[in-house]
């Protein structure tokens, strides 16, 4: 009987792992992917959809090729529980699927009750747009419908969270839209952090391309967000209350709830892993990938999840079919678009030490780069998107 790998979550980590295990084991391992959605909308490039640089349809990917070309069995259902004793995953639909190895790449969930007044039932009034699809479209529509001279407010998340530059790339894209449609509108970022990813590059970009439009306010100025009211569209801070036309609430995050349920999370709500193999520190038969991990130095990005998935796939094939395993090397780059043809990036490579996935070298775009270089950086990101989505879905 062939050994079986069950993968929960068909996103950046899970789809890559499914494809690589199936492809490289050439049928020696049975691969079952559990994912409720038939269409995966990438969060990566969803800010570009808000900015009008990508149609929503470009973000949509299906699992057809994983099934037809790589013989992955794709089950469209929710994993509702993991029985680690019996080594099986229970599905919301009632079935149970046993595994030799389990891969969890469920992404993030928002921490319940972390912002008073906001819960997922409020997401139609105050969207997060931090899981892509209808939330992205809703936020885009709200921005386009803002009254002249209106206010867009973002409640930014505390560390650690999915895609460190994501909120600030979003601000750039919102500013790009408003500059054309609604140039007297204002953008407020209400931020619990003292600093953020690529801050110097974003701030320079906002100053140059959207002068006077963006205000970044940390808790030092506001006293911190105390609560929000989706009915009145107010954000209440210690020192003032803001009434806005669009409120983009990006709540604090933790590992996707199935990882909590399976007992694989630490006190901070993330999954500690063995750096070289991505095995859970709580269960050697389970590998955790992507945003859900606490891995050391790698940021929560699709690039990271994809890179980790390949290392885990190699370790799993080694464990189940004795194929060779090498020391993994990981890499990540996060590109962000600031305005038309104006891309910036930050990235690094990493190795597995005993303690963590450790950064070994890095690079970042510089202030004052010329237009040609910024355009080249943007074009590089288009190439990356085409490459990673093919790497995930075939
Ligand atoms: P995901 O890709 O979110 O996949 C998780 C999957 O698991 C989902 O499809 C979900 O349906 C499924 N799932 C969850 N629970 C269950 C369950 N119980 N049963 C079955 N299935 C389940 N990254 C980059 O590298 N570059 C970028 O430019 C970039 N831009 C971003 C912009 C924004 C606005 C955002 C929000 C994110 C961005 N990211 C970017 C981050 C990137 O999207 C995530 O880091 C990446 O998707 C993480 O991969 P993952 O596999 O951990 O989770």
XYZ file of C-alpha atoms and ligand atoms in Angstrom:
447
model
C 0.000 0.000 0.000
C 1.311 3.461 -0.921
C 2.074 5.836 1.921
C -0.436 8.697 2.105
C 0.122 12.414 2.671
C -2.888 14.533 3.532
C -2.566 18.288 3.061
C -4.948 20.761 4.674
C -5.140 24.109 2.867
C -4.631 24.663 -0.858
C -2.851 28.029 -0.677
C 0.753 29.100 -1.178
C 2.131 26.434 1.158
C -0.357 23.589 0.678
C -0.737 23.676 -3.098
C 3.048 23.813 -3.563
C 3.556 20.886 -1.186
C 0.871 18.850 -2.962
C 2.378 19.457 -6.375
C 5.978 18.774 -5.341
C 5.233 15.597 -3.378
C 3.080 14.204 -6.175
C 5.448 15.259 -8.976
C 8.716 14.177 -7.370
C 7.483 10.889 -5.911
C 6.104 9.899 -9.330
C 3.094 8.186 -7.874
C 4.903 6.437 -4.998
C 3.032 8.634 -2.504
C -0.724 9.168 -2.506
C -1.499 12.887 -2.085
C -4.862 14.177 -0.838
C -5.454 17.932 -0.671
C -8.300 19.252 1.480
C -9.443 22.766 0.577
C -12.997 24.140 0.829
C -12.761 26.645 -2.045
C -12.858 25.626 -5.687
C -11.230 28.915 -6.628
C -8.224 30.262 -4.744
C -7.875 34.036 -4.927
C -4.301 35.061 -4.200
C -3.856 37.684 -1.528
C -0.619 38.482 -3.307
C -1.435 41.051 -5.994
C -4.852 41.716 -4.416
C -3.675 45.230 -3.527
C -2.899 45.691 -7.220
C -6.499 44.743 -7.985
C -7.634 47.462 -5.569
C -5.334 49.903 -7.368
C -6.733 48.937 -10.767
C -3.477 47.357 -11.980
C -4.863 43.800 -12.116
C -8.369 42.533 -12.873
C -9.788 40.323 -10.088
C -9.979 37.469 -12.587
C -6.158 37.356 -12.738
C -6.063 36.475 -9.025
C -8.266 33.393 -9.434
C -6.739 29.910 -9.669
C -8.294 26.461 -9.713
C -7.129 23.000 -8.671
C -7.884 21.300 -11.983
C -4.291 20.628 -13.051
C -3.214 19.346 -9.643
C -5.877 16.692 -10.077
C -5.539 15.948 -13.790
C -1.785 16.281 -14.335
C -0.367 15.349 -10.943
C -3.016 12.880 -9.690
C -3.601 14.816 -6.487
C -6.971 13.927 -4.996
C -8.593 17.281 -4.253
C -11.353 17.162 -1.638
C -13.405 20.350 -1.405
C -14.348 20.370 2.250
C -13.243 21.864 5.570
C -10.976 19.872 7.851
C -12.864 20.147 11.121
C -10.515 18.231 13.438
C -7.247 16.330 13.564
C -7.071 13.114 15.592
C -3.347 12.835 16.230
C -3.657 9.479 18.024
C -5.458 7.809 15.130
C -3.562 9.877 12.549
C -6.687 11.000 10.774
C -8.336 14.229 9.656
C -12.069 14.649 10.104
C -14.005 16.615 7.512
C -16.953 18.918 8.077
C -18.867 16.654 5.688
C -18.450 13.773 8.164
C -15.745 11.609 6.576
C -12.369 10.861 8.154
C -9.164 10.492 6.130
C -6.133 8.736 7.593
C -2.569 9.849 6.914
C 1.025 8.748 7.256
C 2.100 12.377 7.203
C -0.116 15.442 7.532
C 0.733 18.878 6.161
C -1.100 21.885 7.573
C -0.960 25.176 5.704
C -4.176 26.848 6.845
C -2.938 30.450 6.785
C -4.153 32.852 9.446
C -7.312 33.555 11.377
C -8.165 36.757 13.216
C -7.967 36.734 17.003
C -11.510 36.859 18.300
C -12.589 39.890 20.335
C -9.234 41.597 19.857
C -10.859 44.794 18.591
C -13.957 45.778 20.511
C -16.904 46.240 18.178
C -15.408 44.198 15.327
C -16.005 40.560 14.521
C -16.403 38.704 11.243
C -20.055 39.722 11.061
C -18.803 43.324 10.768
C -16.603 42.502 7.786
C -19.197 43.626 5.263
C -19.194 47.129 6.756
C -15.572 47.311 7.799
C -13.746 44.873 5.499
C -10.346 43.413 6.305
C -9.576 42.300 2.728
C -6.849 40.195 4.282
C -8.280 37.027 2.761
C -8.748 37.716 -0.928
C -11.883 37.426 -3.060
C -15.163 39.075 -2.129
C -13.468 41.078 0.631
C -11.064 42.570 -1.919
C -13.932 43.507 -4.238
C -15.925 45.015 -1.410
C -13.068 47.203 -0.215
C -12.359 48.324 -3.779
C -16.016 49.234 -4.320
C -16.148 51.156 -1.036
C -13.062 53.185 -1.970
C -14.507 54.024 -5.372
C -17.803 55.105 -3.772
C -16.214 57.474 -1.231
C -17.728 60.963 -1.177
C -15.588 63.807 -2.453
C -13.005 64.741 0.141
C -13.936 61.713 2.286
C -11.761 59.767 4.699
C -10.285 56.285 4.367
C -9.027 54.872 7.688
C -6.976 51.727 8.120
C -6.682 50.021 11.497
C -3.285 48.391 10.964
C -2.335 45.092 12.648
C 0.267 44.466 15.370
C 3.240 42.146 14.693
C 3.454 39.382 13.656
C 1.010 39.312 10.754
C 0.603 38.093 7.180
C 2.644 40.091 4.651
C 4.563 42.783 6.564
C 4.480 45.370 3.714
C 0.891 44.441 2.729
C -0.979 47.178 4.604
C 1.378 49.859 3.296
C 1.289 48.663 -0.289
C -2.486 48.842 0.120
C -2.258 52.438 1.294
C -0.222 53.238 -1.830
C -2.868 51.638 -4.047
C -5.726 53.418 -2.274
C -3.851 56.707 -2.702
C -3.326 55.941 -6.387
C -7.081 55.458 -6.878
C -8.046 58.501 -4.831
C -5.529 60.768 -6.543
C -7.362 60.117 -9.817
C -10.969 59.955 -8.621
C -11.073 61.933 -5.424
C -7.938 64.028 -4.946
C -9.124 65.905 -1.841
C -9.790 62.643 0.055
C -7.666 61.790 3.094
C -6.034 58.530 4.203
C -5.366 57.731 7.846
C -3.293 54.808 9.087
C -3.968 54.040 12.741
C -1.034 51.860 13.651
C -0.077 50.080 16.866
C 3.494 49.691 15.556
C 6.347 52.149 15.943
C 7.806 51.218 12.586
C 6.925 49.045 9.602
C 8.403 47.156 6.651
C 10.058 49.276 3.926
C 8.927 52.355 5.853
C 11.495 54.730 4.334
C 10.553 53.650 0.819
C 6.809 53.925 1.389
C 7.049 57.280 3.130
C 9.224 58.688 0.357
C 6.764 57.337 -2.224
C 3.707 58.832 -0.491
C 5.459 62.188 -0.145
C 6.424 62.190 -3.845
C 3.311 60.763 -5.475
C 0.517 61.562 -3.039
C 1.688 64.667 -1.162
C -0.443 65.595 1.854
C -2.833 62.662 1.416
C -1.528 60.046 3.842
C -1.267 60.447 7.623
C 0.457 57.679 9.588
C -0.518 57.864 13.260
C 0.958 55.545 15.861
C -0.489 54.846 19.291
C 1.807 57.514 20.676
C -0.389 60.111 18.935
C -3.785 58.458 19.267
C -3.510 56.536 22.523
C -4.411 53.425 20.519
C -7.639 52.162 18.962
C -10.086 51.359 21.777
C -13.018 50.161 19.712
C -14.793 50.518 16.375
C -18.474 50.998 15.598
C -19.479 49.542 12.221
C -22.913 51.224 12.437
C -21.634 54.770 12.838
C -18.340 54.067 10.985
C -16.370 55.429 13.898
C -12.972 54.454 15.195
C -12.625 55.386 18.850
C -9.127 56.053 20.128
C -8.060 57.158 23.552
C -7.443 60.742 22.466
C -9.919 61.207 19.614
C -12.716 59.618 17.589
C -12.524 59.449 13.810
C -15.585 59.075 11.605
C -14.586 57.697 8.236
C -16.255 56.724 4.967
C -14.233 53.547 4.606
C -12.716 51.689 7.555
C -10.324 48.870 6.672
C -9.862 46.877 9.880
C -6.945 44.427 9.747
C -7.234 42.633 13.102
C -4.485 40.863 15.075
C -3.805 37.361 13.738
C -2.882 33.861 14.797
C -2.433 30.494 13.058
C -5.509 29.187 11.212
C -7.981 27.658 13.642
C -7.420 24.029 12.593
C -3.849 24.365 13.921
C -5.205 25.611 17.252
C -7.725 22.776 17.308
C -4.989 20.212 16.616
C -3.015 21.476 19.599
C -0.030 22.546 17.530
C 0.140 26.194 18.621
C 2.158 27.885 21.345
C 0.982 30.523 23.820
C 1.272 33.187 21.117
C -1.052 31.274 18.785
C 1.555 30.165 16.203
C 3.004 26.736 15.369
C 6.647 26.176 16.372
C 8.451 23.973 13.836
C 11.676 22.019 13.338
C 13.538 24.362 10.962
C 14.974 21.851 8.452
C 11.817 19.788 7.904
C 8.953 22.073 9.005
C 7.747 19.293 11.317
C 5.635 20.504 14.193
C 7.561 20.570 17.460
C 4.447 19.004 18.991
C 4.010 16.115 16.522
C 6.624 14.635 14.176
C 3.962 13.270 11.827
C 2.679 16.749 11.062
C 4.433 19.455 9.029
C 3.224 23.045 9.287
C 3.904 25.594 6.535
C 3.524 29.251 5.797
C 1.762 31.920 7.787
C 0.747 29.528 10.581
C 4.360 28.836 11.599
C 6.609 30.456 14.118
C 9.788 29.710 12.215
C 12.362 32.295 13.277
C 13.290 34.922 10.730
C 11.088 34.320 7.679
C 8.176 36.717 7.206
C 4.653 35.473 6.554
C 4.535 35.642 2.768
C 3.508 33.473 -0.159
C 7.124 33.365 -1.266
C 8.131 32.041 2.177
C 5.303 29.481 2.261
C 6.250 28.245 -1.218
C 9.910 27.970 -0.229
C 9.077 26.126 3.015
C 6.733 23.766 1.143
C 9.582 22.526 -1.044
C 11.762 21.782 1.986
C 8.888 19.940 3.668
C 8.101 17.997 0.481
C 11.714 16.808 0.337
C 11.676 15.795 4.007
C 8.389 13.929 3.592
C 9.585 12.010 0.539
C 12.763 11.156 2.433
C 10.752 9.842 5.395
C 8.222 7.871 3.350
C 10.184 6.646 0.336
C 13.829 7.049 1.440
C 14.564 9.515 -1.354
C 17.586 11.744 -0.769
C 17.290 14.857 1.327
C 19.592 17.864 1.206
C 20.101 20.760 3.554
C 17.326 23.161 2.626
C 17.900 26.782 1.698
C 14.991 29.163 1.872
C 14.349 32.480 0.215
C 11.876 35.308 0.215
C 11.256 38.559 -1.615
C 8.347 40.909 -0.934
C 7.668 43.332 -3.793
C 5.352 46.304 -3.372
C 3.922 48.691 -5.920
C 3.924 52.343 -4.803
C 2.577 53.981 -7.963
C 2.493 53.237 -11.714
C 5.661 51.320 -12.696
C 7.179 52.142 -9.312
C 8.046 48.866 -7.577
C 10.233 48.283 -4.510
C 11.407 45.075 -2.883
C 12.944 43.587 0.238
C 14.254 40.055 0.485
C 16.682 37.582 1.979
C 17.904 34.014 1.967
C 17.785 31.711 4.962
C 19.168 28.450 6.311
C 17.890 26.025 8.927
C 19.867 26.129 12.176
C 18.986 24.008 15.213
C 16.965 26.855 16.698
C 15.271 28.550 13.790
C 15.097 29.397 10.111
C 17.835 32.005 10.186
C 18.431 34.905 7.828
C 21.848 34.804 6.185
C 21.787 37.782 3.843
C 19.332 40.335 2.584
C 18.666 43.237 0.246
C 16.291 46.168 0.012
C 15.492 48.817 -2.621
C 17.027 52.215 -1.980
C 15.446 55.645 -1.694
C 15.792 57.866 -4.756
C 16.201 55.043 -7.268
C 15.669 56.057 -10.895
C 12.450 55.329 -12.759
C 13.982 52.627 -14.933
C 15.087 50.592 -11.920
C 11.698 50.951 -10.222
C 9.989 49.821 -13.414
C 12.339 46.853 -13.654
C 11.545 45.926 -10.040
C 7.828 46.054 -10.822
C 8.293 43.879 -13.891
C 10.264 41.410 -11.805
C 7.220 41.103 -9.522
C 4.989 40.286 -12.514
C 7.393 37.508 -13.438
C 7.427 36.244 -9.879
C 3.625 36.111 -9.758
C 3.424 34.082 -12.964
C 6.148 31.779 -11.676
C 4.796 31.102 -8.202
C 1.239 30.473 -9.328
C 2.528 27.932 -11.879
C 4.687 26.402 -9.153
C 1.599 26.033 -6.939
C -1.058 24.920 -9.391
C 0.869 23.508 -12.357
P -3.007 30.651 2.406
O -2.376 30.940 1.105
O -3.942 31.646 2.985
O -3.768 29.275 2.240
C -4.515 28.728 3.285
C -5.610 27.866 2.689
O -6.073 26.977 3.703
C -6.819 28.658 2.226
O -7.075 28.377 0.862
C -7.943 28.193 3.142
O -9.187 28.098 2.465
C -7.455 26.842 3.585
N -7.936 26.397 4.908
C -7.887 27.059 6.089
N -8.423 26.317 7.072
C -8.802 25.143 6.511
C -9.436 23.976 7.023
N -9.784 23.865 8.303
N -9.695 22.963 6.163
C -9.353 23.055 4.844
N -8.753 24.151 4.311
C -8.489 25.183 5.143
N 2.934 37.325 -0.130
C 3.952 37.434 -1.015
O 4.842 36.578 -1.054
N 4.025 38.495 -1.879
C 3.079 39.472 -1.897
O 3.169 40.405 -2.697
C 1.997 39.384 -0.968
N 1.035 40.339 -0.944
C 0.007 40.226 -0.057
C -0.964 41.229 -0.024
C -2.032 41.145 0.855
C -3.068 42.223 0.889
C -2.142 40.025 1.726
C -3.308 39.895 2.660
C -1.179 39.035 1.700
C -0.099 39.122 0.829
N 0.913 38.152 0.798
C 1.956 38.264 -0.082
C 0.919 37.062 1.822
C 0.421 35.724 1.294
O -0.863 35.838 0.732
C 0.394 34.710 2.434
O 1.558 34.822 3.213
C 0.295 33.294 1.870
O -0.912 33.142 1.174
C 0.441 32.264 2.979
O 0.279 30.963 2.482
P -0.402 29.853 3.407
O -0.323 28.589 2.640
O 0.174 29.929 4.771
O -1.907 30.356 3.547
